[in-house]
CSV table of N, CA, C and O in Angstrom, one decimal:
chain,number,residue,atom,x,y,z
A,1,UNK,N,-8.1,9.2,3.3
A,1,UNK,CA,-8.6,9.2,1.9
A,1,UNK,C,-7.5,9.5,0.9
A,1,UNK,O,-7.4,8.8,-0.1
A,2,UNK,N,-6.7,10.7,1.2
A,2,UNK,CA,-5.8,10.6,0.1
A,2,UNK,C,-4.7,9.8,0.1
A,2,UNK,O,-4.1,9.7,-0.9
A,3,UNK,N,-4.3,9.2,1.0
A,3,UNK,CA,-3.1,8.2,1.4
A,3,UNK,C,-3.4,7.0,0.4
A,3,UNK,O,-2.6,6.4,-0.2
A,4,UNK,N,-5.1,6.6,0.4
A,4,UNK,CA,-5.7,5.6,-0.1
A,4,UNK,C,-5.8,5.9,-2.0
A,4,UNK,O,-6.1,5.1,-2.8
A,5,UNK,N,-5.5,7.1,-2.1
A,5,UNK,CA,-6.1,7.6,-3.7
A,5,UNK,C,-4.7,7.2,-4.3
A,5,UNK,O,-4.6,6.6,-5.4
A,6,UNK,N,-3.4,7.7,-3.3
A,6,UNK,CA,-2.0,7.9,-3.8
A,6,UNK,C,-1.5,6.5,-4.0
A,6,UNK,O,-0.7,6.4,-4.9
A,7,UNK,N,-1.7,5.7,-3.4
A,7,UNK,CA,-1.5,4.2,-3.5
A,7,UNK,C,-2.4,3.7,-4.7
A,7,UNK,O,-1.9,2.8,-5.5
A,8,UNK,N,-3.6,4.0,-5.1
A,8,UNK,CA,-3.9,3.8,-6.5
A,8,UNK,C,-3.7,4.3,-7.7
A,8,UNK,O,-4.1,5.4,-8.0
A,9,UNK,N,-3.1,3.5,-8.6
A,9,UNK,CA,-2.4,4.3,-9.5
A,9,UNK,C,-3.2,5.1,-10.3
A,9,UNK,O,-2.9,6.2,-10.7
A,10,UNK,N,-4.4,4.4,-10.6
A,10,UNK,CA,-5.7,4.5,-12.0
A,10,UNK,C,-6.2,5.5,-10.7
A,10,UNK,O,-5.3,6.3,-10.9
A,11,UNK,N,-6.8,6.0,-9.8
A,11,UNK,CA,-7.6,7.4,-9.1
A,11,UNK,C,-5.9,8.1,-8.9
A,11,UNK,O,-6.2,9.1,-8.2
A,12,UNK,N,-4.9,8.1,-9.0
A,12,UNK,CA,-4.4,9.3,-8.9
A,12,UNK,C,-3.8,9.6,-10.2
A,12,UNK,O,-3.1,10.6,-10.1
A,13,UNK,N,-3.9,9.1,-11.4
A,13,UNK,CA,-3.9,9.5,-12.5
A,13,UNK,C,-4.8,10.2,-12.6
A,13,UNK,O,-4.6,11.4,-12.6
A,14,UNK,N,-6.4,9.8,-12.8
A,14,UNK,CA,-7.7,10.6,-12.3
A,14,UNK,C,-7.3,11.7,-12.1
A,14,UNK,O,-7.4,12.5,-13.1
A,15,UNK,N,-6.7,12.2,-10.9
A,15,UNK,CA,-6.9,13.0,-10.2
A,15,UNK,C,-5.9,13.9,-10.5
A,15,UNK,O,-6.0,15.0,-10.0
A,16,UNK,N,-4.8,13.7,-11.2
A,16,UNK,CA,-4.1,14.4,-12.2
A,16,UNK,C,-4.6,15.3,-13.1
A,16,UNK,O,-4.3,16.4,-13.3
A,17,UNK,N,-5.5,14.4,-13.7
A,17,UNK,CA,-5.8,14.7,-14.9
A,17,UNK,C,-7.4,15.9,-14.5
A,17,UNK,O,-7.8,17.0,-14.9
A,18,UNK,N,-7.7,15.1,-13.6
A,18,UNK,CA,-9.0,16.3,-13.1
A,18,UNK,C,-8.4,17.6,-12.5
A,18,UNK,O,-9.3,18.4,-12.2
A,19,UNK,N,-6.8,17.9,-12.2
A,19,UNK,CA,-6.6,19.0,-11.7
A,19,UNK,C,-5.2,19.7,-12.5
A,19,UNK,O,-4.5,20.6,-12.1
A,20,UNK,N,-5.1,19.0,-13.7
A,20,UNK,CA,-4.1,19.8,-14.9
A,20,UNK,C,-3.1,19.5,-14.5
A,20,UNK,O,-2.2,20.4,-14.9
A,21,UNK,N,-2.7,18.6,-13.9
A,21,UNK,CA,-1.2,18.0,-13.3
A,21,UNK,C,-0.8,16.6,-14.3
A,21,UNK,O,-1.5,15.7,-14.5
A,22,UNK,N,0.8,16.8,-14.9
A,22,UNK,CA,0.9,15.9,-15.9
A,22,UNK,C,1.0,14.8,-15.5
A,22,UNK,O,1.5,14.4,-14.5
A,23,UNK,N,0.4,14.0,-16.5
A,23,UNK,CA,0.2,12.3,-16.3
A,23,UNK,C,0.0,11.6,-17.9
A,23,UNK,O,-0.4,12.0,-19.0
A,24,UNK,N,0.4,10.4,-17.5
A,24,UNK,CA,0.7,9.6,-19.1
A,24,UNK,C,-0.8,9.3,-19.3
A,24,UNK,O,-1.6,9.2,-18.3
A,25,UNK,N,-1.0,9.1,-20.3
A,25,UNK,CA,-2.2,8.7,-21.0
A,25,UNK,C,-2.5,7.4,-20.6
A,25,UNK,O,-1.7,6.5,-20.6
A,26,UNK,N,-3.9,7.1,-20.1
A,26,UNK,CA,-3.9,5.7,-19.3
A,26,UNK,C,-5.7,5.1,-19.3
A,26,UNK,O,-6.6,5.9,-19.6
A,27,UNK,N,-5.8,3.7,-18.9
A,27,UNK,CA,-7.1,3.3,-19.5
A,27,UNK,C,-6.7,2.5,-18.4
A,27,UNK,O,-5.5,2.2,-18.2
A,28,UNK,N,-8.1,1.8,-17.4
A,28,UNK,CA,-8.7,0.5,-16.4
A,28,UNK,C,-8.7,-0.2,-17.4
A,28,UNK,O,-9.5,0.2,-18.3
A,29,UNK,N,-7.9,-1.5,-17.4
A,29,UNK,CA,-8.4,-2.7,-18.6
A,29,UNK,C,-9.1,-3.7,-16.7
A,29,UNK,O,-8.4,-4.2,-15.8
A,30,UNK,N,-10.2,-3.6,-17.0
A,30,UNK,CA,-10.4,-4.3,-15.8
A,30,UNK,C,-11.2,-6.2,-16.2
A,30,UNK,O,-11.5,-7.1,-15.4
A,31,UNK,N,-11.1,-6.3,-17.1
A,31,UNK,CA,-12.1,-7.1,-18.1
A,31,UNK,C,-11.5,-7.6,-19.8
A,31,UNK,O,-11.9,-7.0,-20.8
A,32,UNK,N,-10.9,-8.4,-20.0
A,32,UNK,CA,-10.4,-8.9,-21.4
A,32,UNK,C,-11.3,-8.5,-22.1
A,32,UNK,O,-10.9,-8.5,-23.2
A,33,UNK,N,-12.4,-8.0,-22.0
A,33,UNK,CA,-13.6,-7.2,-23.0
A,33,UNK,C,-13.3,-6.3,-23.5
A,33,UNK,O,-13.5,-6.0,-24.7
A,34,UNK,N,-12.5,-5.4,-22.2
A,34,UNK,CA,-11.9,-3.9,-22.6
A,34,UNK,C,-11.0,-3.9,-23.0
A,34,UNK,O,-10.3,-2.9,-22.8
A,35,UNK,N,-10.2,-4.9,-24.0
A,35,UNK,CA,-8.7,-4.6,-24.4
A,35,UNK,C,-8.8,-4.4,-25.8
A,35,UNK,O,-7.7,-4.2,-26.4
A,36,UNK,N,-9.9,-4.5,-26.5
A,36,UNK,CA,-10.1,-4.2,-27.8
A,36,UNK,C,-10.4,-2.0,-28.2
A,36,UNK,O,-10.1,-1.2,-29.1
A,37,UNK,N,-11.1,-1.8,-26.7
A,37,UNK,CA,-11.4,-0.5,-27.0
A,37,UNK,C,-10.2,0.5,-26.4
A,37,UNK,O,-10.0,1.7,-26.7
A,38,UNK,N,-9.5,-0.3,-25.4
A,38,UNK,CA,-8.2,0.1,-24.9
A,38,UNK,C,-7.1,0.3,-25.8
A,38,UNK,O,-6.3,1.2,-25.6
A,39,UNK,N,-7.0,-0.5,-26.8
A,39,UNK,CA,-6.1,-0.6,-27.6
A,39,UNK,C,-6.4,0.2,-28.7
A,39,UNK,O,-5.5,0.3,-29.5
A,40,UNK,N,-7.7,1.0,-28.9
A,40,UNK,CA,-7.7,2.4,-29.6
A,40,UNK,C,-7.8,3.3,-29.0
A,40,UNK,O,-7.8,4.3,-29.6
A,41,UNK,N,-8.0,3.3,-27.8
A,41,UNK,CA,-7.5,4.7,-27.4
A,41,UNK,C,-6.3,5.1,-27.3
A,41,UNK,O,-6.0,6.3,-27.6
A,42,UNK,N,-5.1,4.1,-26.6
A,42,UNK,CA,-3.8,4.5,-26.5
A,42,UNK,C,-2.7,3.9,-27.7
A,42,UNK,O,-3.1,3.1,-28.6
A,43,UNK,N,-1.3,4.5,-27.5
A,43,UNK,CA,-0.6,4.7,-28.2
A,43,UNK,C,0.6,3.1,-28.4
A,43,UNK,O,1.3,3.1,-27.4
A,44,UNK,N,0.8,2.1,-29.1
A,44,UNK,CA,1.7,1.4,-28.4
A,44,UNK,C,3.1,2.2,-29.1
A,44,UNK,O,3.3,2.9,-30.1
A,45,UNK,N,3.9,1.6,-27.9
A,45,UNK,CA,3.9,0.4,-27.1
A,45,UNK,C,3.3,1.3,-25.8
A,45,UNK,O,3.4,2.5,-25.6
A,46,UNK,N,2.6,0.3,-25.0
A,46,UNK,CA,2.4,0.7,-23.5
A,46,UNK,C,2.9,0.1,-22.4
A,46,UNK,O,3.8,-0.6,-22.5
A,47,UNK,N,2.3,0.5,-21.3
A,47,UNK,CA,3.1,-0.3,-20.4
A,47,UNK,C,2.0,-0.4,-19.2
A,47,UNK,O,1.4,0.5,-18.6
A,48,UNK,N,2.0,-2.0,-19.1
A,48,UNK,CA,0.9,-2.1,-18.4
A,48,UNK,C,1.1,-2.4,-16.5
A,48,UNK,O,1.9,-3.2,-16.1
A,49,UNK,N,0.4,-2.0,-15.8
A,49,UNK,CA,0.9,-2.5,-14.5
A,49,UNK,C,-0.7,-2.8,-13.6
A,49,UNK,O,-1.9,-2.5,-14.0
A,50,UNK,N,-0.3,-3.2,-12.7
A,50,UNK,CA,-1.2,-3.2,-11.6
A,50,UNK,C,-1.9,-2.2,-10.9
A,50,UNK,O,-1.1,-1.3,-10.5
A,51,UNK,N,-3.1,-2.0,-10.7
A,51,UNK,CA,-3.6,-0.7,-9.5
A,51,UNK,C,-3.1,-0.5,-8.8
A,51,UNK,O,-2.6,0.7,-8.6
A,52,UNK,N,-2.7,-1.8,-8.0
A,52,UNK,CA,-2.0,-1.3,-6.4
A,52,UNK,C,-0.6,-2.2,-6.7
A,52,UNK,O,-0.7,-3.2,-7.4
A,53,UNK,N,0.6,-2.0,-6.0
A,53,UNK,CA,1.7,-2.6,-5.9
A,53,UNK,C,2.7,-1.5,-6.0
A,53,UNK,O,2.5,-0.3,-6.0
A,54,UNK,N,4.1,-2.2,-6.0
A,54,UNK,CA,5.1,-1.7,-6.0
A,54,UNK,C,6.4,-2.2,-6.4
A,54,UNK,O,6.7,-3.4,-6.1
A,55,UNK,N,7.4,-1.1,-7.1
A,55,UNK,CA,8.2,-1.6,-7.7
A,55,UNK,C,8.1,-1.8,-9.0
A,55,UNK,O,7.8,-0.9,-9.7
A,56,UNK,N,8.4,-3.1,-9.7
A,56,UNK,CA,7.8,-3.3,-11.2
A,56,UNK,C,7.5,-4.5,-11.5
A,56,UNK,O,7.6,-5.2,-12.5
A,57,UNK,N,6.8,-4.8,-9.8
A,57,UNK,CA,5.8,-6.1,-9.9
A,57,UNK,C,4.7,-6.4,-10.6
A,57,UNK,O,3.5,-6.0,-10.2
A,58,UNK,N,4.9,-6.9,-11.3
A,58,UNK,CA,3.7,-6.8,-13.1
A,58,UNK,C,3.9,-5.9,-13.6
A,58,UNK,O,2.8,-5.6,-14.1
A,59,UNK,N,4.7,-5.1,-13.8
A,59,UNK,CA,5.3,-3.7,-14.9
A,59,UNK,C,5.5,-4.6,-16.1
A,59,UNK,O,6.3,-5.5,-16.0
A,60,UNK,N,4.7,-4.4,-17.4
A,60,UNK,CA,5.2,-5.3,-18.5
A,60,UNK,C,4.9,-4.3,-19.4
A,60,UNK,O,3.7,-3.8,-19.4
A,61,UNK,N,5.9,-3.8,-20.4
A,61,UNK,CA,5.8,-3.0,-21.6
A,61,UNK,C,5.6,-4.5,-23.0
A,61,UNK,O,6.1,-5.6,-23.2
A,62,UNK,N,4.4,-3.7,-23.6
A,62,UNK,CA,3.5,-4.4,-24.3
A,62,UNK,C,4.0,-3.6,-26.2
A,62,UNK,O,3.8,-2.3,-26.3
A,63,UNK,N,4.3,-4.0,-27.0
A,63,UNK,CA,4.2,-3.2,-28.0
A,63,UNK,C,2.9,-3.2,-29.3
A,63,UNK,O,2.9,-2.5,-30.3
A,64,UNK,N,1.6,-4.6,-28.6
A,64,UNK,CA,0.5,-4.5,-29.5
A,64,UNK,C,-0.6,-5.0,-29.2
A,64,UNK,O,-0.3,-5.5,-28.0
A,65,UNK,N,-1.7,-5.3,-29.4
A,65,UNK,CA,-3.0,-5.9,-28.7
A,65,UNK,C,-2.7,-7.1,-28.8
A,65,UNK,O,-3.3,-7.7,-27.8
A,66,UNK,N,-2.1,-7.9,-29.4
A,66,UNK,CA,-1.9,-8.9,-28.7
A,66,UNK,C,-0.5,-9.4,-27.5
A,66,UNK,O,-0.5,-10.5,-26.9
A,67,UNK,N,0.3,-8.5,-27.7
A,67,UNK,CA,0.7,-8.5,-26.3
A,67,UNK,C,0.1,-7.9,-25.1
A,67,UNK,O,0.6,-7.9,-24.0
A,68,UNK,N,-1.1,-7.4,-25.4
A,68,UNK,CA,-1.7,-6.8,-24.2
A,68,UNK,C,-2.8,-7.5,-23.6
A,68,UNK,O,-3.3,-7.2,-22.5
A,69,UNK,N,-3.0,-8.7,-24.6
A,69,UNK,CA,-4.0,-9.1,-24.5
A,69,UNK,C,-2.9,-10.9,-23.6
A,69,UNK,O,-3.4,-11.5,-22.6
A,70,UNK,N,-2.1,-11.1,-24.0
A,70,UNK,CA,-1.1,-11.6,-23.3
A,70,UNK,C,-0.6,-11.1,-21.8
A,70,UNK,O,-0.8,-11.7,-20.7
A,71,UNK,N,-0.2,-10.2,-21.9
A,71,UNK,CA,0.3,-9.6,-20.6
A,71,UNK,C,-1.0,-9.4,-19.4
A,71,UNK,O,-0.7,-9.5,-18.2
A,72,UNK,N,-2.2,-9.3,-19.7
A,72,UNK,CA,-3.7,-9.6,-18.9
A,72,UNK,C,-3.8,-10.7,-18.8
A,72,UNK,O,-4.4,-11.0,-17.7
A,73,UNK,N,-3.3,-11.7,-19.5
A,73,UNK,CA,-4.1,-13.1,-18.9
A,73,UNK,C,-2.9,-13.7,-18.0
A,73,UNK,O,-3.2,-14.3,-17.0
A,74,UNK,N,-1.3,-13.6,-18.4
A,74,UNK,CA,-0.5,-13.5,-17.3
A,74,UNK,C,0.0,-12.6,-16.2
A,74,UNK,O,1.0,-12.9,-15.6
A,75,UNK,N,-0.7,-11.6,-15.8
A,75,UNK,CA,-0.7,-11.0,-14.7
A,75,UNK,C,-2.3,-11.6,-13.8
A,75,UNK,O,-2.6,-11.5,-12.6
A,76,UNK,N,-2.9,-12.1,-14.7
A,76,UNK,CA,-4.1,-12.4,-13.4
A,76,UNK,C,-3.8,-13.6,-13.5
A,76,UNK,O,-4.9,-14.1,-13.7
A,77,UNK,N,-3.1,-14.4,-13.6
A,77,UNK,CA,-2.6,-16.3,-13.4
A,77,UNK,C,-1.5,-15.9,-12.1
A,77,UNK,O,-1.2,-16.9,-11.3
A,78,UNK,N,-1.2,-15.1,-11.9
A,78,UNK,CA,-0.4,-15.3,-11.2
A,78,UNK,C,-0.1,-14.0,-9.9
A,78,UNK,O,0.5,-14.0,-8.8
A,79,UNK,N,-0.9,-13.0,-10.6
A,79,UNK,CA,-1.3,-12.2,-9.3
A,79,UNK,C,-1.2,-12.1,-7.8
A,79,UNK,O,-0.5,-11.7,-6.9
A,80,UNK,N,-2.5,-12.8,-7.9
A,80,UNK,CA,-3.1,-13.3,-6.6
A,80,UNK,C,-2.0,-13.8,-5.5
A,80,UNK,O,-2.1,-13.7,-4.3
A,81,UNK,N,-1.0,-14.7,-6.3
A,81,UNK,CA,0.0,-15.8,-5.6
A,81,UNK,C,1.1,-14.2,-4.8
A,81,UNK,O,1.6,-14.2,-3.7
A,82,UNK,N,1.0,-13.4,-5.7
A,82,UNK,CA,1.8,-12.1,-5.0
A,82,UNK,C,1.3,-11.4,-3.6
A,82,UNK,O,2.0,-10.9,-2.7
A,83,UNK,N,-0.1,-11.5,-3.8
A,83,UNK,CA,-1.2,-10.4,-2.6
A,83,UNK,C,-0.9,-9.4,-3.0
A,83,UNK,O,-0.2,-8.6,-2.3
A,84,UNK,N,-1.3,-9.1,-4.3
A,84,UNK,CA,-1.2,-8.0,-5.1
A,84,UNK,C,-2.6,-7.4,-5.5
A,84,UNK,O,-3.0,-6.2,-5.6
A,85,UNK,N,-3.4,-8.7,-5.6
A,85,UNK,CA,-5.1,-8.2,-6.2
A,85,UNK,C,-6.0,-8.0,-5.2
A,85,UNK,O,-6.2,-8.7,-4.2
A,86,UNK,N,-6.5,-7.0,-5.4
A,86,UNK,CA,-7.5,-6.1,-4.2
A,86,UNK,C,-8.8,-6.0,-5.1
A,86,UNK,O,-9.0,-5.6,-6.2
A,87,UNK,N,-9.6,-6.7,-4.2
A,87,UNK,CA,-11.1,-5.9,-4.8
A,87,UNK,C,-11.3,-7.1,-6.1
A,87,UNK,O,-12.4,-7.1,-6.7
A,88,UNK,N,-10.4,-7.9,-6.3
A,88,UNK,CA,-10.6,-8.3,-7.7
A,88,UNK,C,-9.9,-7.5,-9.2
A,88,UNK,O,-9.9,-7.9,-10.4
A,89,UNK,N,-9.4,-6.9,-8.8
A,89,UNK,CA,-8.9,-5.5,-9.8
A,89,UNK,C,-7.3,-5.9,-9.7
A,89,UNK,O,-6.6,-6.1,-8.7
A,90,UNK,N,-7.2,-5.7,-11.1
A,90,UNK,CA,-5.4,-5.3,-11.3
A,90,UNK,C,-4.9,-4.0,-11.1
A,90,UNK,O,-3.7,-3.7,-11.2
């Protein structure tokens, strides 16, 4: 279970944040729906990545809602072709 938490980036930020351990400020854009409310809660520039993966395979620093809203629709065009997307989830 925790082998499985630590490989996900968004539950072990969670899990940072639920036990007072530092972590950058972070939002699930799981849905182009959510990039309007995402983009007021955080700070740009951000930097957006994948749930699961490694390295800085889809690591893309974004500096505004509309690059963020860019950088979502080209990480899921081309995701999949990686064996990067689990579950459906970036």
């Amino acid at each position: 279970q925790s082998a499985v938490m630590m490989k996900n980036k968004y539950q072990f930020r969670e899990f940072c944040h639920k036990n007072n351990l530092p972590s950058p400020k972070d939002a699930l854009l799981q849905s182009e729906k959510d990039i309007p409310e995402i983009a007021k809660k955080l700070t740009f520039p951000v930097v957006v990545k994948p749930i699961y993966g490694a390295c800085t395979a889809f690591v893309i620093r974004v500096e505004d809602q509309n690059g963020l809203e860019k950088a979502y629709m080209d990480i899921n065009k081309y995701i999949s072709s990686f064996g990067l997307l689990l579950n459906g989830k970036m």
